[in-house]
Amino acid sequence: MHDAKLVFPDYCHQQAMETFVKELRNHDHEGLNGVGFYESYENDFVSWIQKEKQMHLGIHMDEGLVPGTTFLYMLDDEIVGSINIRHCLNDYLKNIGGHIGYSIAPKYRRQGFATKMLQEALKFCKQWEIWPVLVTCDEDNMASKKTIEKCGGIFENKYGHEGNVTLRYWIGGEEK
């Protein structure tokens, strides 16, 4: 279907990342999902890459954070999407963030890329024994809800209150 693939962010992706983030912001006007700490290091790409490597290894982390791996979903030299996999859950992630956060560039939405990207990320999770996987989305994000369900997500419950409700799904079984 698609020849896109997950890759670790690297220094050579700076221009593609800037374009991807600009497209997301022009379309969504909200925070960025699946890009790790990009917003904190947006003006220093080298430091962002270094931070992502540290997060992947679980070293030099700020209090309250968990190790995580960010991947870019690349089609040739263009970023189709970005996905961040948290290796474990803290209290916040158990309720709202889950193990995985992701975004797809607006021009690639509704083409099956989100489903393929999440499926590829789930393979990584299994290899790293991050299983079962909690994936969440906002209650009004129907596209993400459908993607999670296509990837085997079983609805557990809602978290939050009116106006800010998170749907919680488990892939690969229930929480242990």
Backbone as a ProteinNet text record, in pm:
[ID]
protein_1_A
[PRIMARY]
MHDAKLVFPDYCHQQAMETFVKELRNHDHEGLNGVGFYESYENDFVSWIQKEKQMHLGIHMDEGLVPGTTFLYMLDDEIVGSINIRHCLNDYLKNIGGHIGYSIAPKYRRQGFATKMLQEALKFCKQWEIWPVLVTCDEDNMASKKTIEKCGGIFENKYGHEGNVTLRYWIGGEEK
[TERTIARY]
82.8	0	87.1	172.5	258.7	400.9	494.7	634.7	695.9	612.3	662.4	722	815.7	877.7	913.8	920.6	963.3	1114.5	1161.4	1304.8	1328.7	1445.2	1483.8	1513.4	1472.6	1507.2	1658.7	1706.7	1850.3	1872.3	1995.8	2029.3	1986.4	1987.1	1951.5	1802.2	1721.7	1576.4	1530.5	1623.1	1584.9	1484.6	1512.9	1422	1287.1	1287.8	1161.9	1080.9	1147.9	1078.4	1017.6	1091.4	1038.2	913.7	916.8	801.6	683.2	708.2	604.3	535.1	614.1	559.8	481.3	532.3	462.1	325.4	320.8	193.1	95.6	145	57.6	1.1	86.8	41	-56.7	-33.7	-123.8	-261.1	-265.9	-391.2	-462	-388	-448.4	-455.5	-364	-362	-360.1	-316.6	-306.9	-166.1	-142.8	-12.6	23.6	151.4	200.5	201.3	154.2	156.3	258.9	325.4	415	551.2	585.9	714.4	813.1	786.9	877.6	891.8	1014.4	1043	1072.2	1020.7	1050.9	1014.8	898.4	856.7	953.3	1013.2	1107.4	1240.4	1274.6	1405.1	1392	1278	1247.9	1354.9	1415.4	1516.8	1658	1669.3	1799.8	1784.2	1781.8	1754.8	1855.8	1981.6	2086.3	2055.2	2014.5	1980.7	1857	1761.5	1643	1683.8	1768.3	1813.7	1885	1969.8	2041.1	1943.1	1839.6	1739.3	1662.3	1626.6	1552.8	1637.1	1765.7	1854.6	1858.8	1867.4	1869.5	1738.5	1627.1	1496.6	1484.9	1532.2	1529.5	1607.5	1720.5	1805.6	1765.5	1678	1635.8	1742	1825	1932	1911.1	1962.1	1954.3	1810.5	1718.6	1576.9	1534.1	1443.9	1386.5	1292.2	1274.2	1185.1	1043.4	979.3	841.8	828.6	940.4	935.5	967.2	926.3	957.5	1036.5	1117.6	1189.3	1090.5	1130.9	1045.2	1125.8	1068.3	1132.6	1043.5	1099.5	1028.4	1075.7	979.4	1008.3	944.1	1006.8	945.7	896.3	779.5	725.1	752.5	851.2	905.6	860.8	828.9	802.6	902.4	1002.9	1116.3	1179.4	1186.7	1249.5	1147.6	1023.4	916.1	860.3	828.2	768.8	618.1	566.9	423.1	362.3	435.2	385.7	498.8	462.8	557.5	485.7	559.6	498.8	597.8	546.4	628.9	577.4	669.2	635.2	698.8	614.3	664.4	686.5	803.4	841.2	768.5	716.8	640.3	543.4	459.7	357.9	377.6	362.4	350.9	201.9	165.5	23.6	-45.8	19.9	-39.9	-64.8	36.8	24.2	-78.9	-96.5	-198.1	-338	-358.9	-491.4	-511	-412.2	-434	-345.2	-217.1	-126	-106.5	-111.9	-88.2	56.3	78.9	212.9	250	150.2	177.2	101.9	173.3	112.6	160.6	74.8	115.4	41.6	99.3	38.8	68	-22.8	-5.3	-15.7	72.6	66	-70.7	-130	-264.9	-284.2	-187.5	-206	-201.2	-160.9	-155	-266.8	-355.9	-465.2	-569.6	-643.1	-749.7	-697.5	-573.1	-512.5	-454.8	-480.9	-432.9	-295	-231.6	-97	-94.9	-192.9	-194.6	-203.7	-288.9	-303.6	-172.8	-110.5	15.6	125.4	131.6	233.1	214	89.2	63	93.7	60.8	92.7	243.5	320.6	466.6	518.5	462.5	503.9	471.6	359.5	322.3	421.8	480.1	585.2	704.7	742.2	850.3	814.4	690.3	646.1	660.2	618.9	630.9	776.7	862.3	1004.8	1066.2	1021.3	1075.6	995.6	902.2	818.8	739.3	694.3	601.1	463.9	407	286.1	208.9	81.2	-5.9	20	-37.5	-12.4	-139.9	-127.7	-238.1	-227.1	-332.8	-337.5	-462.2	-446.2	-557.8	-580.8	-698.9	-728	-837.7	-848	-957.5	-1089.5	-1193	-1324.1	-1374.2	-1340.8	-1390.5	-1297.9	-1190.8	-1098.1	-1138.7	-1236.4	-1291.8	-1189.2	-1101.6	-1001.3	-906.5	-861.2	-771.3	-844.2	-967.9	-1048.8	-1057.2	-1085	-1095.1	-960.6	-852.5	-719.3	-686.5	-710.9	-682	-763.9	-889.9	-975.8	-931.7	-888.5	-838.4	-713.9	-638.7	-515.3	-538.8	-664.9	-697.2	-728.3	-743.5	-772.1	-907.3	-907.3	-1029.5	-1057.6	-1172.5	-1210.1	-1220.9	-1154.1	-1164.3	-1258.4	-1230.7	-1314.6	-1279.9	-1355.3	-1329.1	-1264.3	-1178.5	-1116	-1133.1	-1171.2	-1184.4	-1327.1	-1355.5	-1487.9	-1531.4	-1654.7	-1708.5	-1616.7	-1599.4	-1514.1	-1368.9	-1327.1	-1188.3	-1185.5	-1241.4	-1254.5	-1156.6	-1084	-989.4	-1047.4	-1041.6	-1082.1	-958.3	-970.6	-857.8	-880.4	-783.2	-790.3	-665.9	-684.9	-572.1	-558.4	-434.3	-402.2	-313.3	-351.9	-271.5	-310.8	-427.9	-474.8	-499.3	-545	-574.4	-450.5	-455.4	-344.5	-317.8	-190.8	-151.8	-146.2
-119.2	0	125.4	138.8	256.2	207.6	284.6	251.1	332.7	391.7	469.5	375.2	426.9	344	429.3	364.3	430	444.2	564	587.4	672	652.5	738.8	877.9	983.5	1118.2	1135	1203.5	1227.7	1370.1	1412.4	1549.1	1581.9	1483.8	1506.9	1535	1519	1538.6	1679.3	1769.8	1901.2	1973.7	1985.8	2059.2	1989.4	1857.7	1782.5	1799.6	1802.9	1819.5	1959	2059.6	2196.1	2208.4	2147.7	2149.8	2076.6	1959.1	1877.8	1954.9	2013.9	2086.5	2209.4	2278.6	2395.7	2355.1	2244.7	2196.7	2159.1	2092.2	2056.1	2180.7	2277.8	2399.6	2479.3	2486.1	2560	2494.5	2365.3	2291.5	2271.7	2235.1	2192	2300.5	2391.8	2502.6	2455.8	2335.3	2283.5	2231.9	2171.4	2114.3	2003.5	1974	1869.7	1736	1632.8	1497.7	1412.7	1324.8	1228.4	1280.5	1401.9	1459.8	1470.9	1395.7	1399.4	1540.1	1584.8	1715	1822.4	1806.7	1901.1	2044.7	2065.2	2202.3	2270.4	2194.3	2252	2288.6	2222.7	2242.6	2289.6	2347.3	2382.5	2470.6	2557.3	2647.4	2591.1	2466.2	2401.9	2254	2227	2092.5	1990.7	2028.6	1937.7	1894	1987.9	1953.8	1865.3	1885.7	1799.2	1654.7	1636	1500.8	1438.5	1514.5	1463.3	1424.7	1507.8	1479.4	1352.8	1335.2	1214.9	1089.4	1096.5	982.3	950.3	1055.5	1035	973.3	1021.8	967.3	821.1	787.7	648.7	558	607.4	529.1	542.9	639.1	660.1	724.9	811	877.7	1029	1095.8	1242.2	1291.7	1224.4	1259.3	1347	1439	1522.1	1438.9	1479.4	1409.2	1405.9	1293.6	1277.4	1226.7	1215.8	1166.1	1018	952.9	811.6	798.8	693.2	673.2	659.9	708.6	701.1	710.5	660.3	661.1	731.5	828.8	899	845.9	818.3	778.4	878.3	897.7	969.1	864.2	886.4	796.3	862.7	811.1	877.4	808.8	891.6	848.1	924.1	853.1	916.6	1015.1	1142.9	1241.5	1327.3	1284.6	1363	1291.6	1369.7	1313.7	1306	1184.6	1159.8	1175.8	1128.6	1133.6	1117.2	1130.3	1113.8	1040.1	952.3	872.3	860.3	876.2	867	752.2	661.3	544.2	559.5	565.7	569.6	425.3	398.2	261.1	209	297.9	259.6	374.2	353.8	453.3	508.3	639.1	699.2	728	789.9	812.6	895.4	999.4	1083.7	1002.8	929.5	852.9	740.8	684.8	581.1	634.9	761.7	820.1	891	964.5	1053	1020.8	1011.2	1003	866.7	762.2	627.4	603.7	488.5	452.5	523.5	563.8	612.1	741.6	836.1	957	972.8	1022.7	1034	1145.1	1185.5	1283.7	1242.1	1277.6	1257.8	1395.2	1421.6	1547	1558.4	1676.2	1693.5	1637.6	1654.6	1607.5	1454.8	1385.6	1238.9	1173.4	1252.7	1197	1130.2	1035.7	961.8	877.5	832.8	749.7	620.2	593.8	470.8	479.8	595.1	607.9	594.8	651.1	643.4	498.4	421.1	279.7	204.8	225.1	155.9	198.9	328.2	377.3	316.6	313.7	255.6	106.3	36.7	-106.4	-129.6	-47.1	-58.8	-28.8	72	106.8	-6.2	-73.1	-184.9	-300.1	-319	-421.6	-387.1	-259	-212.6	-240.8	-209	-231.1	-377.3	-466.7	-610.1	-650.2	-603.5	-637.4	-588.2	-473.8	-414.5	-454.5	-548.4	-599.1	-487.7	-394.3	-290.1	-341.6	-426	-498.3	-541.8	-525.7	-460.5	-310.8	-245.8	-105.3	-25.1	81.9	174.8	287.2	305.9	414.5	496.4	626.7	714.7	816.7	874.6	986.1	1071.2	1193.6	1280.1	1222	1240.5	1185.2	1231.7	1352.7	1405.5	1377.9	1302.6	1269.5	1136.7	1144.4	1022.9	949.8	1022.4	958.5	872.6	926.4	850.4	731.5	752.8	644	527.6	557.1	452.5	384.1	462.5	405.9	308.7	349.6	264.1	135.3	146.3	27.9	-63.8	-8.7	-90.4	-168.5	-114.4	-179.6	-271.8	-299.6	-394.6	-333.5	-203.8	-137.5	-176.6	-215	-250.1	-137.9	-75.5	37	-8.5	65.5	36.2	134.5	264	362.9	503.4	598.5	740.7	796.2	895.9	962.2	1112.6	1180.8	1325.2	1368.4	1488.6	1546	1609.9	1653.7	1712.9	1821.1	1819.1	1917.2	1875.8	1778.2	1732.4	1584.2	1500.9	1358.8	1279.5	1190.2	1101.5	961.4	901	761.3	674.6	565.9	477.6	340.5	295.7	166.5	84.5	-46.4	-139.4	-221.3	-235.1	-321.9	-432.8	-557.3	-670.7	-722.9	-689.3	-736.8	-621.7	-655.2	-554.3	-524.3	-412.3	-374.7	-486.2	-508.9	-612.6	-555
0	0	0	102.4	114.2	135.6	88.7	109.9	222.3	305.7	418.1	522.1	602.3	706.2	826.3	942.1	1065	1064.9	1099.5	1113	1238.1	1298.5	1409.6	1354.9	1425.2	1379.3	1377.6	1277.1	1265	1215.1	1219	1181.7	1038.9	950.8	810.6	791	894	884.2	924.1	948.2	1000	910.5	782.8	693.7	685	673.6	665.4	792.8	908.6	1035.8	1046.2	1004.9	1008.1	919.7	803.4	712.6	774	830.7	893.5	1006.5	1094.8	1209.9	1163	1063.9	1010.3	954.8	880.6	825.4	936.7	1040.7	1153.3	1219	1246	1313.8	1228.6	1098.2	1009.8	1001.8	1024.3	1010.9	1144.1	1246.4	1372.8	1479.7	1482.5	1579.3	1724.9	1748.9	1886.1	1907.7	2022.2	2051.1	1953.8	1946.9	1857.2	1929.9	1864.7	1921.7	1847.9	1922.9	1861.9	1822.4	1862.3	1822.1	1938	2044.2	2157.9	2213.1	2228.4	2288.5	2184.3	2064.4	1957.4	1994	2053.5	2086.4	2182.6	2272.3	2369	2304.8	2193.1	2129.4	1984.8	1952.3	1813.4	1748.2	1824.3	1768.7	1777.3	1822.5	1834.2	1798.6	1669.1	1619.2	1671.5	1678.9	1727.5	1870.3	1954.1	2093.1	2098.8	2008.2	2004.8	1973.6	1874.7	1840	1959.9	2025.6	2142.9	2253.7	2277.2	2379.8	2345.4	2218.4	2178.1	2199.1	2173.7	2198.2	2348.1	2431.1	2576.2	2624.6	2572.6	2613.6	2572.8	2454.9	2408.2	2504	2551	2640.9	2787.5	2818.3	2955.9	3042.2	2982.4	3058.1	3056.9	3159.5	3173	3157.4	3225.5	3214.8	3330.9	3301.5	3405.6	3490.6	3616.7	3708	3651	3665.7	3619.4	3476.9	3403.8	3266.7	3263.6	3156.7	3137.4	3007.1	2994.5	2868.3	2752.4	2637.1	2520	2392.7	2285.3	2155.2	2054.8	1985.5	1879.5	1744.9	1658.7	1521.3	1426.1	1311.8	1201.7	1103.2	1047.3	945.5	812	740	621.6	492.7	394.7	258.5	172.9	125	58.2	156.7	122.8	211.1	284.2	286	345.4	468.8	571	692.2	674.1	677.2	669.7	807.4	909.4	1046.3	1144.8	1270.5	1379.6	1491.7	1559.4	1665.9	1781	1901.2	2020.5	2106.1	2140.5	2220.7	2357.7	2460.7	2598.2	2644.4	2698.8	2734.4	2857.2	2938.8	3057.7	3087.8	3186.8	3219.4	3360.3	3375.3	3507.3	3529.9	3641.1	3670.6	3562.9	3514.3	3410.9	3282.7	3239.6	3115.1	3127.3	3247.6	3267.7	3241.3	3267.3	3251.2	3118.1	3074.1	2959.8	2839.8	2857.8	2742.9	2682.8	2765.5	2715.6	2675.8	2612.1	2565.5	2435.6	2357.4	2221.8	2193.1	2132.3	2078.1	1935.6	1847.2	1707.2	1635.1	1521.8	1431.7	1288.5	1200.3	1056.3	990.3	894.8	820.4	753.4	755.8	701	559.9	471.2	333.7	320.4	426.9	423.4	504.5	558.2	637.9	548.3	606.7	538.3	421.2	432.5	328.7	385.6	512.8	574.6	637.8	630.6	685.9	837.5	906.6	1053.2	1098.9	1034.1	1070.2	1047.5	931.3	901.7	999.3	1030.7	1123.5	1261.9	1310	1441.5	1441.5	1334.2	1325.8	1334.8	1265.4	1271	1412	1475.6	1611.7	1709.2	1687.2	1774.8	1763	1646.3	1630.7	1719.2	1722.1	1809.1	1955	1991.9	2130.2	2169.9	2083.2	2113.2	2129.9	2040	2048.1	2178.7	2226.8	2348.1	2471.9	2454.9	2564.4	2632.4	2552	2597	2554.3	2638.1	2597.7	2719.8	2728.1	2631.6	2625.9	2524.5	2497.9	2520.8	2598	2618.6	2516.6	2438	2339.9	2369.5	2373.6	2407.6	2297	2298.9	2208.5	2270	2222.6	2266.6	2217.1	2296.4	2263.4	2126.9	2087.9	1960.4	1841.3	1861.9	1753.9	1689.4	1601.2	1539.6	1452.9	1385.2	1300.6	1384.9	1497.6	1584.2	1647	1686.4	1743.6	1644.9	1518.4	1415.3	1392.2	1392.3	1373.8	1486.2	1609.2	1724.9	1717.1	1682.4	1672.8	1559.4	1445.8	1334.5	1374.6	1469.1	1514.6	1634.1	1664.2	1770.1	1904	1910.6	2037.1	2092.9	2219.6	2292.5	2391.3	2375.6	2461.7	2606	2696.2	2839	2907	2892.9	2958.9	2912.2	2967.4	2944.5	3068.6	3049.8	3163.3	3144.3	3249.9	3244	3265.9	3219.2	3237.6	3106.7	3100.6	2977.8	2924.6	2794.1	2729.5	2719.8	2800.6	2797.8	2836	2751	2780.3	2694	2759.3	2692.3	2685.9	2566.8	2550.3	2566.7	2643.8	2673.6	2611.1	2531.1	2462.3	2494.1	2505.2	2521	2394.4	2349.5	2236.8	2289.9	2264.3	2309.5	2444.8	2492.8	2622.4	2716.7	2834.3	2935.5	3018.1	3087.5	3175.3	3275	3300.1	3397.8	3536.5
[MASK]
++++++++++++++++++++++++++++++++++++++++++++++++++++++++++++++++++++++++++++++++++++++++++++++++++++++++++++++++++++++++++++++++++++++++++++++++++++++++++++++++++++++++++++++++

